[in-house]
Tab-separated table of N, CA and C in Angstrom:
chain	number	residue	atom	x	y	z
X	287	MET	N	4.224	17.875	-5.901
X	287	MET	CA	5.194	17.141	-5.167
X	287	MET	C	6.522	17.899	-5.017
X	288	SER	N	6.981	17.983	-3.857
X	288	SER	CA	8.250	18.554	-3.582
X	288	SER	C	9.307	17.466	-3.235
X	289	THR	N	10.438	17.682	-3.163
X	289	THR	CA	11.505	16.740	-2.739
X	289	THR	C	12.167	17.251	-1.585
X	290	SER	N	12.635	16.313	-0.674
X	290	SER	CA	13.564	16.830	0.281
X	290	SER	C	14.926	17.020	-0.152
X	291	MET	N	15.767	17.366	0.756
X	291	MET	CA	17.186	17.681	0.376
X	291	MET	C	17.791	16.402	-0.136
X	292	SER	N	17.277	15.211	0.271
X	292	SER	CA	18.039	13.969	-0.242
X	292	SER	C	17.209	13.470	-1.459
X	293	ASN	N	16.415	14.424	-2.101
X	293	ASN	CA	15.719	13.913	-3.386
X	293	ASN	C	14.673	12.901	-3.233
X	294	LYS	N	14.141	12.834	-1.921
X	294	LYS	CA	13.131	11.837	-1.702
X	294	LYS	C	11.852	12.546	-1.850
X	295	PRO	N	10.681	12.058	-2.488
X	295	PRO	CA	9.486	12.600	-2.764
X	295	PRO	C	8.668	12.837	-1.558
X	296	ILE	N	8.206	14.233	-1.271
X	296	ILE	CA	7.233	14.518	-0.238
X	296	ILE	C	6.167	15.073	-0.971
X	297	TYR	N	4.856	14.570	-0.801
X	297	TYR	CA	3.729	14.959	-1.368
X	297	TYR	C	2.911	15.928	-0.728
X	298	ASP	N	2.307	16.829	-1.384
X	298	ASP	CA	1.332	17.842	-0.830
X	298	ASP	C	0.014	16.998	-0.749
X	299	ILE	N	-0.464	16.813	0.418
X	299	ILE	CA	-1.694	16.207	0.732
X	299	ILE	C	-2.841	17.004	0.112
X	300	ASN	N	-2.792	18.229	0.003
X	300	ASN	CA	-3.835	19.131	-0.633
X	300	ASN	C	-3.986	18.587	-2.167
X	301	ASN	N	-2.965	18.101	-2.754
X	301	ASN	CA	-3.094	17.752	-4.182
X	301	ASN	C	-3.552	16.212	-4.363
X	302	ALA	N	-4.036	15.661	-3.173
X	302	ALA	CA	-4.218	14.201	-3.291
X	302	ALA	C	-5.073	13.835	-4.431
X	303	GLU	N	-6.243	14.596	-4.612
X	303	GLU	CA	-7.189	14.263	-5.704
X	303	GLU	C	-6.516	14.145	-6.972
X	304	GLU	N	-5.600	15.092	-7.268
X	304	GLU	CA	-4.907	15.121	-8.661
X	304	GLU	C	-3.944	13.999	-8.668
X	305	LEU	N	-3.330	13.628	-7.680
X	305	LEU	CA	-2.360	12.485	-7.535
X	305	LEU	C	-3.206	11.227	-7.848
X	306	PHE	N	-4.308	11.053	-7.137
X	306	PHE	CA	-5.019	9.921	-7.218
X	306	PHE	C	-5.520	9.680	-8.692
X	307	GLU	N	-6.084	10.792	-9.309
X	307	GLU	CA	-6.456	10.650	-10.718
X	307	GLU	C	-5.212	10.229	-11.604
X	308	LYS	N	-4.046	10.616	-11.406
X	308	LYS	CA	-2.853	10.217	-12.147
X	308	LYS	C	-2.602	8.778	-11.811
X	309	PHE	N	-2.763	8.437	-10.600
X	309	PHE	CA	-2.381	7.089	-10.014
X	309	PHE	C	-3.446	6.004	-10.800
X	310	ILE	N	-4.582	6.468	-10.854
X	310	ILE	CA	-5.861	5.672	-11.589
X	310	ILE	C	-5.431	5.481	-12.924
X	311	LYS	N	-4.929	6.374	-13.627
X	311	LYS	CA	-4.475	6.374	-15.054
X	311	LYS	C	-3.306	5.432	-15.195
X	312	ASP	N	-2.211	5.731	-14.353
X	312	ASP	CA	-0.960	5.147	-14.474
X	312	ASP	C	-0.971	3.514	-14.128
X	313	PHE	N	-1.999	3.144	-13.228
X	313	PHE	CA	-2.192	1.824	-12.822
X	313	PHE	C	-3.428	1.141	-13.236
X	314	ASP	N	-4.076	1.986	-14.217
X	314	ASP	CA	-5.275	1.344	-14.843
X	314	ASP	C	-6.245	0.793	-13.835
X	315	ARG	N	-6.655	1.667	-12.838
X	315	ARG	CA	-7.583	1.175	-11.640
X	315	ARG	C	-8.931	1.271	-12.200
X	316	GLN	N	-9.920	0.557	-11.807
X	316	GLN	CA	-11.272	0.798	-12.148
X	316	GLN	C	-12.017	0.365	-10.892
X	317	TYR	N	-12.970	1.172	-10.253
X	317	TYR	CA	-13.744	0.794	-9.176
X	317	TYR	C	-15.184	0.452	-9.572
X	318	LYS	N	-15.730	-0.248	-8.845
X	318	LYS	CA	-17.089	-0.730	-9.204
X	318	LYS	C	-18.162	0.285	-8.983
X	319	ASP	N	-17.919	1.204	-8.113
X	319	ASP	CA	-18.973	2.330	-7.766
X	319	ASP	C	-18.202	3.568	-6.985
X	320	GLU	N	-18.850	4.501	-6.807
X	320	GLU	CA	-18.215	5.726	-6.083
X	320	GLU	C	-17.860	5.349	-4.699
X	321	ALA	N	-18.598	4.426	-3.952
X	321	ALA	CA	-18.170	4.213	-2.643
X	321	ALA	C	-16.929	3.407	-2.701
X	322	GLU	N	-16.845	2.514	-3.577
X	322	GLU	CA	-15.444	1.827	-3.670
X	322	GLU	C	-14.285	2.735	-4.055
X	323	ARG	N	-14.646	3.644	-4.834
X	323	ARG	CA	-13.511	4.669	-5.298
X	323	ARG	C	-13.083	5.464	-4.040
X	324	GLU	N	-14.130	5.973	-3.230
X	324	GLU	CA	-13.694	6.707	-2.156
X	324	GLU	C	-13.164	5.851	-0.991
X	325	LYS	N	-13.414	4.650	-0.795
X	325	LYS	CA	-12.708	3.888	0.012
X	325	LYS	C	-11.238	3.712	-0.381
X	326	HIS	N	-10.930	3.452	-1.732
X	326	HIS	CA	-9.475	3.502	-2.094
X	326	HIS	C	-8.789	4.852	-2.189
X	327	TYR	N	-9.683	5.798	-2.275
X	327	TYR	CA	-9.021	7.204	-2.398
X	327	TYR	C	-8.522	7.571	-0.901
X	328	GLN	N	-9.400	7.151	0.105
X	328	GLN	CA	-8.845	7.310	1.581
X	328	GLN	C	-7.621	6.558	1.793
X	329	ALA	N	-7.592	5.267	1.308
X	329	ALA	CA	-6.458	4.487	1.494
X	329	ALA	C	-5.179	5.047	0.872
X	330	PHE	N	-5.416	5.668	-0.266
X	330	PHE	CA	-4.400	6.385	-1.157
X	330	PHE	C	-3.808	7.639	-0.194
X	331	ILE	N	-4.694	8.292	0.356
X	331	ILE	CA	-4.435	9.527	1.175
X	331	ILE	C	-3.304	8.991	2.402
X	332	LYS	N	-3.908	7.959	2.933
X	332	LYS	CA	-3.191	7.283	4.069
X	332	LYS	C	-1.669	6.770	3.568
X	333	SER	N	-1.556	6.312	2.296
X	333	SER	CA	-0.309	5.931	1.749
X	333	SER	C	0.529	7.106	1.550
X	334	LEU	N	-0.065	8.099	0.977
X	334	LEU	CA	0.748	9.547	0.963
X	334	LEU	C	1.324	9.962	2.128
X	335	LYS	N	0.587	10.046	3.281
X	335	LYS	CA	0.942	10.391	4.483
X	335	LYS	C	2.100	9.599	4.985
X	336	ARG	N	1.993	8.269	4.751
X	336	ARG	CA	3.018	7.249	5.240
X	336	ARG	C	4.355	7.502	4.426
X	337	ILE	N	4.197	7.712	3.098
X	337	ILE	CA	5.303	7.973	2.355
X	337	ILE	C	6.013	9.131	2.636
X	338	ASN	N	5.284	10.155	3.101
X	338	ASN	CA	5.849	11.490	3.529
X	338	ASN	C	6.636	11.299	4.857
X	339	GLU	N	6.056	10.587	5.688
X	339	GLU	CA	6.579	10.192	7.016
X	339	GLU	C	7.822	9.595	6.925
X	340	LEU	N	7.834	8.452	6.161
X	340	LEU	CA	8.949	7.539	6.039
X	340	LEU	C	10.189	8.197	5.242
X	341	ASN	N	9.837	9.103	4.346
X	341	ASN	CA	10.897	9.777	3.469
X	341	ASN	C	11.477	11.000	4.310
X	342	THR	N	10.834	11.448	5.316
X	342	THR	CA	11.560	12.380	6.186
X	342	THR	C	12.387	11.884	7.396
X	343	LYS	N	12.424	10.595	7.407
X	343	LYS	CA	13.265	9.872	8.382
X	343	LYS	C	14.633	9.780	7.731
X	344	GLN	N	15.732	9.646	8.661
X	344	GLN	CA	17.066	9.602	8.121
X	344	GLN	C	17.377	8.043	7.798
X	345	ASP	N	16.964	7.640	6.633
X	345	ASP	CA	16.955	6.234	6.288
X	345	ASP	C	17.425	6.031	4.861
X	346	SER	N	18.175	5.136	4.425
X	346	SER	CA	18.722	5.001	3.070
X	346	SER	C	17.672	4.697	2.101
X	347	ALA	N	16.393	4.299	2.587
X	347	ALA	CA	15.408	3.786	1.648
X	347	ALA	C	14.609	4.938	1.104
X	348	THR	N	14.125	4.806	-0.060
X	348	THR	CA	13.305	5.896	-0.627
X	348	THR	C	11.768	5.365	-0.880
X	349	TYR	N	10.778	6.109	-0.390
X	349	TYR	CA	9.377	5.465	-0.603
X	349	TYR	C	8.632	6.424	-1.597
X	350	ASP	N	7.714	5.691	-2.372
X	350	ASP	CA	7.096	6.466	-3.440
X	350	ASP	C	5.658	5.770	-3.730
X	351	ILE	N	4.957	6.443	-4.519
X	351	ILE	CA	3.722	5.889	-4.996
X	351	ILE	C	3.960	4.652	-5.903
X	352	ASN	N	3.248	3.485	-5.556
X	352	ASN	CA	3.427	2.303	-6.451
X	352	ASN	C	1.996	1.616	-6.581
X	353	LYS	N	1.833	0.585	-7.189
X	353	LYS	CA	0.747	-0.109	-7.475
X	353	LYS	C	-0.141	-0.467	-6.255
X	354	PHE	N	0.484	-0.434	-5.129
X	354	PHE	CA	-0.204	-0.742	-3.861
X	354	PHE	C	-0.739	0.487	-3.058
X	355	ALA	N	-0.456	1.638	-3.602
X	355	ALA	CA	-0.936	2.739	-2.929
X	355	ALA	C	-2.375	3.075	-2.595
X	356	ASP	N	-3.129	2.341	-3.286
X	356	ASP	CA	-4.725	2.528	-3.091
X	356	ASP	C	-5.152	1.230	-2.110
X	357	TYR	N	-4.418	0.405	-1.733
X	357	TYR	CA	-4.873	-0.734	-0.941
X	357	TYR	C	-5.337	-0.356	0.395
X	358	THR	N	-6.461	-0.887	0.775
X	358	THR	CA	-7.024	-0.576	2.144
X	358	THR	C	-6.138	-1.586	3.069
X	359	GLU	N	-6.232	-1.305	4.340
X	359	GLU	CA	-5.544	-1.996	5.371
X	359	GLU	C	-5.894	-3.481	5.337
X	360	GLU	N	-7.104	-3.727	5.142
X	360	GLU	CA	-7.525	-5.143	4.955
X	360	GLU	C	-6.815	-5.921	3.769
X	361	GLU	N	-6.876	-5.127	2.600
X	361	GLU	CA	-6.135	-5.610	1.387
X	361	GLU	C	-4.678	-5.870	1.587
X	362	THR	N	-4.103	-5.039	2.349
X	362	THR	CA	-2.552	-5.014	2.616
X	362	THR	C	-2.467	-6.353	3.398
X	363	LYS	N	-3.221	-6.579	4.505
X	363	LYS	CA	-3.062	-7.674	5.407
X	363	LYS	C	-3.340	-9.027	4.558
X	364	TRP	N	-4.354	-8.964	3.765
X	364	TRP	CA	-4.644	-10.237	3.034
X	364	TRP	C	-3.407	-10.520	2.164
X	365	MET	N	-2.811	-9.451	1.448
X	365	MET	CA	-1.736	-9.670	0.495
X	365	MET	C	-0.424	-10.302	1.369
X	366	CYS	N	-0.289	-9.701	2.461
X	366	CYS	CA	0.882	-9.994	3.180
X	366	CYS	C	0.735	-11.324	3.910
X	367	GLY	N	-0.367	-12.069	3.837
X	367	GLY	CA	-0.738	-13.335	4.515
X	367	GLY	C	-1.119	-13.149	5.938
X	368	VAL	N	-1.516	-11.971	6.439
X	368	VAL	CA	-1.679	-11.676	7.834
X	368	VAL	C	-3.186	-12.240	8.117
X	369	ILE	N	-4.070	-12.056	7.048
X	369	ILE	CA	-5.482	-12.657	7.229
X	369	ILE	C	-5.779	-13.627	6.082
X	370	LYS	N	-6.676	-14.452	6.297
X	370	LYS	CA	-6.911	-15.515	5.349
X	370	LYS	C	-7.909	-14.825	4.400
X	371	PRO	N	-7.818	-15.379	3.074
X	371	PRO	CA	-8.828	-14.954	2.097
X	371	PRO	C	-10.137	-15.665	2.592
X	372	LEU	N	-11.382	-15.217	2.115
X	372	LEU	CA	-12.700	-15.802	2.519
X	372	LEU	C	-12.577	-17.216	1.964
X	373	ASP	N	-12.113	-17.565	0.885
X	373	ASP	CA	-12.172	-18.948	0.524
X	373	ASP	C	-10.673	-19.551	0.493
X	374	ALA	N	-10.360	-19.961	1.578
X	374	ALA	CA	-8.967	-20.662	1.621
X	374	ALA	C	-8.823	-22.049	1.490
X	375	SER	N	-9.834	-22.664	0.965
X	375	SER	CA	-10.071	-24.205	0.923
X	375	SER	C	-9.004	-24.674	-0.214
X	376	ASN	N	-8.496	-23.965	-1.144
X	376	ASN	CA	-7.581	-24.486	-2.100
X	376	ASN	C	-6.104	-23.914	-1.770
X	377	ILE	N	-5.913	-23.390	-0.672
X	377	ILE	CA	-4.420	-23.050	-0.280
X	377	ILE	C	-3.612	-24.168	0.148
X	378	CYS	N	-2.520	-24.369	-0.343
X	378	CYS	CA	-1.709	-25.640	0.015
X	378	CYS	C	-0.564	-24.908	0.902
X	379	CYS	N	-0.388	-25.544	1.973
X	379	CYS	CA	0.654	-25.246	3.015
X	379	CYS	C	1.716	-26.208	3.114
X	380	THR	N	2.829	-25.973	2.795
X	380	THR	CA	3.831	-27.115	2.853
X	380	THR	C	4.583	-27.102	4.230
X	381	HIS	N	4.161	-26.474	5.125
X	381	HIS	CA	4.913	-26.577	6.530
X	381	HIS	C	4.204	-27.491	7.484
X	382	GLY	N	3.128	-28.262	6.989
X	382	GLY	CA	2.496	-29.141	7.830
X	382	GLY	C	0.982	-28.533	8.054
X	383	PRO	N	0.102	-29.507	8.623
X	383	PRO	CA	-1.381	-29.146	8.622
X	383	PRO	C	-1.665	-28.033	9.660
X	384	ALA	N	-0.781	-27.694	10.680
X	384	ALA	CA	-1.040	-26.668	11.701
X	384	ALA	C	-0.608	-25.222	11.195
X	385	CYS	N	0.022	-25.259	9.986
X	385	CYS	CA	0.583	-23.988	9.596
X	385	CYS	C	-0.487	-22.840	9.156
X	386	PRO	N	-0.403	-21.828	9.907
X	386	PRO	CA	-1.362	-20.725	9.620
X	386	PRO	C	-1.029	-19.970	8.386
X	387	VAL	N	-2.023	-19.464	7.643
X	387	VAL	CA	-1.812	-18.723	6.472
X	387	VAL	C	-0.940	-17.481	6.791
X	388	GLN	N	-1.155	-16.941	7.963
X	388	GLN	CA	-0.537	-15.571	8.438
X	388	GLN	C	0.868	-15.969	8.878
X	389	TYR	N	1.532	-16.739	8.062
X	389	TYR	CA	3.064	-17.095	8.672
X	389	TYR	C	4.114	-16.047	8.345
X	390	LEU	N	3.793	-15.063	7.385
X	390	LEU	CA	4.693	-13.886	7.182
X	390	LEU	C	5.103	-13.148	8.483
X	391	ASP	N	6.403	-12.783	8.499
X	391	ASP	CA	6.940	-12.043	9.583
X	391	ASP	C	6.406	-10.591	9.163
X	392	HIS	N	5.743	-9.773	9.801
X	392	HIS	CA	5.189	-8.384	9.342
X	392	HIS	C	6.171	-7.451	9.874
X	393	THR	N	7.159	-7.078	9.267
X	393	THR	CA	8.215	-6.117	9.677
X	393	THR	C	8.120	-4.823	9.001
X	394	GLU	N	8.828	-3.747	9.444
X	394	GLU	CA	8.929	-2.504	8.854
X	394	GLU	C	9.338	-2.593	7.476
X	395	ASP	N	10.436	-3.497	7.201
X	395	ASP	CA	10.936	-3.720	5.807
X	395	ASP	C	9.821	-4.153	4.819
X	396	LYS	N	9.012	-4.996	5.218
X	396	LYS	CA	7.930	-5.517	4.361
X	396	LYS	C	6.748	-4.455	4.044
X	397	ARG	N	6.863	-3.394	4.805
X	397	ARG	CA	5.646	-2.307	4.608
X	397	ARG	C	6.444	-1.134	3.721
X	398	LYS	N	7.541	-1.431	3.290
X	398	LYS	CA	8.249	-0.177	2.521
X	398	LYS	C	7.558	-0.153	1.122
X	399	LEU	N	7.341	1.019	0.675
X	399	LEU	CA	6.688	1.045	-0.758
X	399	LEU	C	7.866	1.371	-1.627
X	400	TYR	N	7.979	0.469	-2.789
X	400	TYR	CA	8.962	0.807	-3.765
X	400	TYR	C	8.402	0.982	-5.030
X	401	LYS	N	8.986	1.750	-5.806
X	401	LYS	CA	8.550	2.241	-6.961
X	401	LYS	C	8.909	1.118	-8.228
């Protein structure tokens, strides 16, 4: 990892495997099989690229690896409420019967990665 002039982390994508192994240990990740691991590894690489991209912008925020760095796009959408879980029968919505589960405003700020 290098840092930009503003001390924001910039990750070398060539070190992604090493960073992913550290991530697995740091966040106690376990995957059911090699296919699941590979899927999350690819999501992790995508997160590294996004972190690098956002940290090179002239912005006051700093982005880094966190517990969400291996989330797939679908898992991220589910977590943010953009898509319903498979079993949404026990979800309570206080905004009325027509309230969709995907009520969250999906903005750039909500996609920021915090450490």
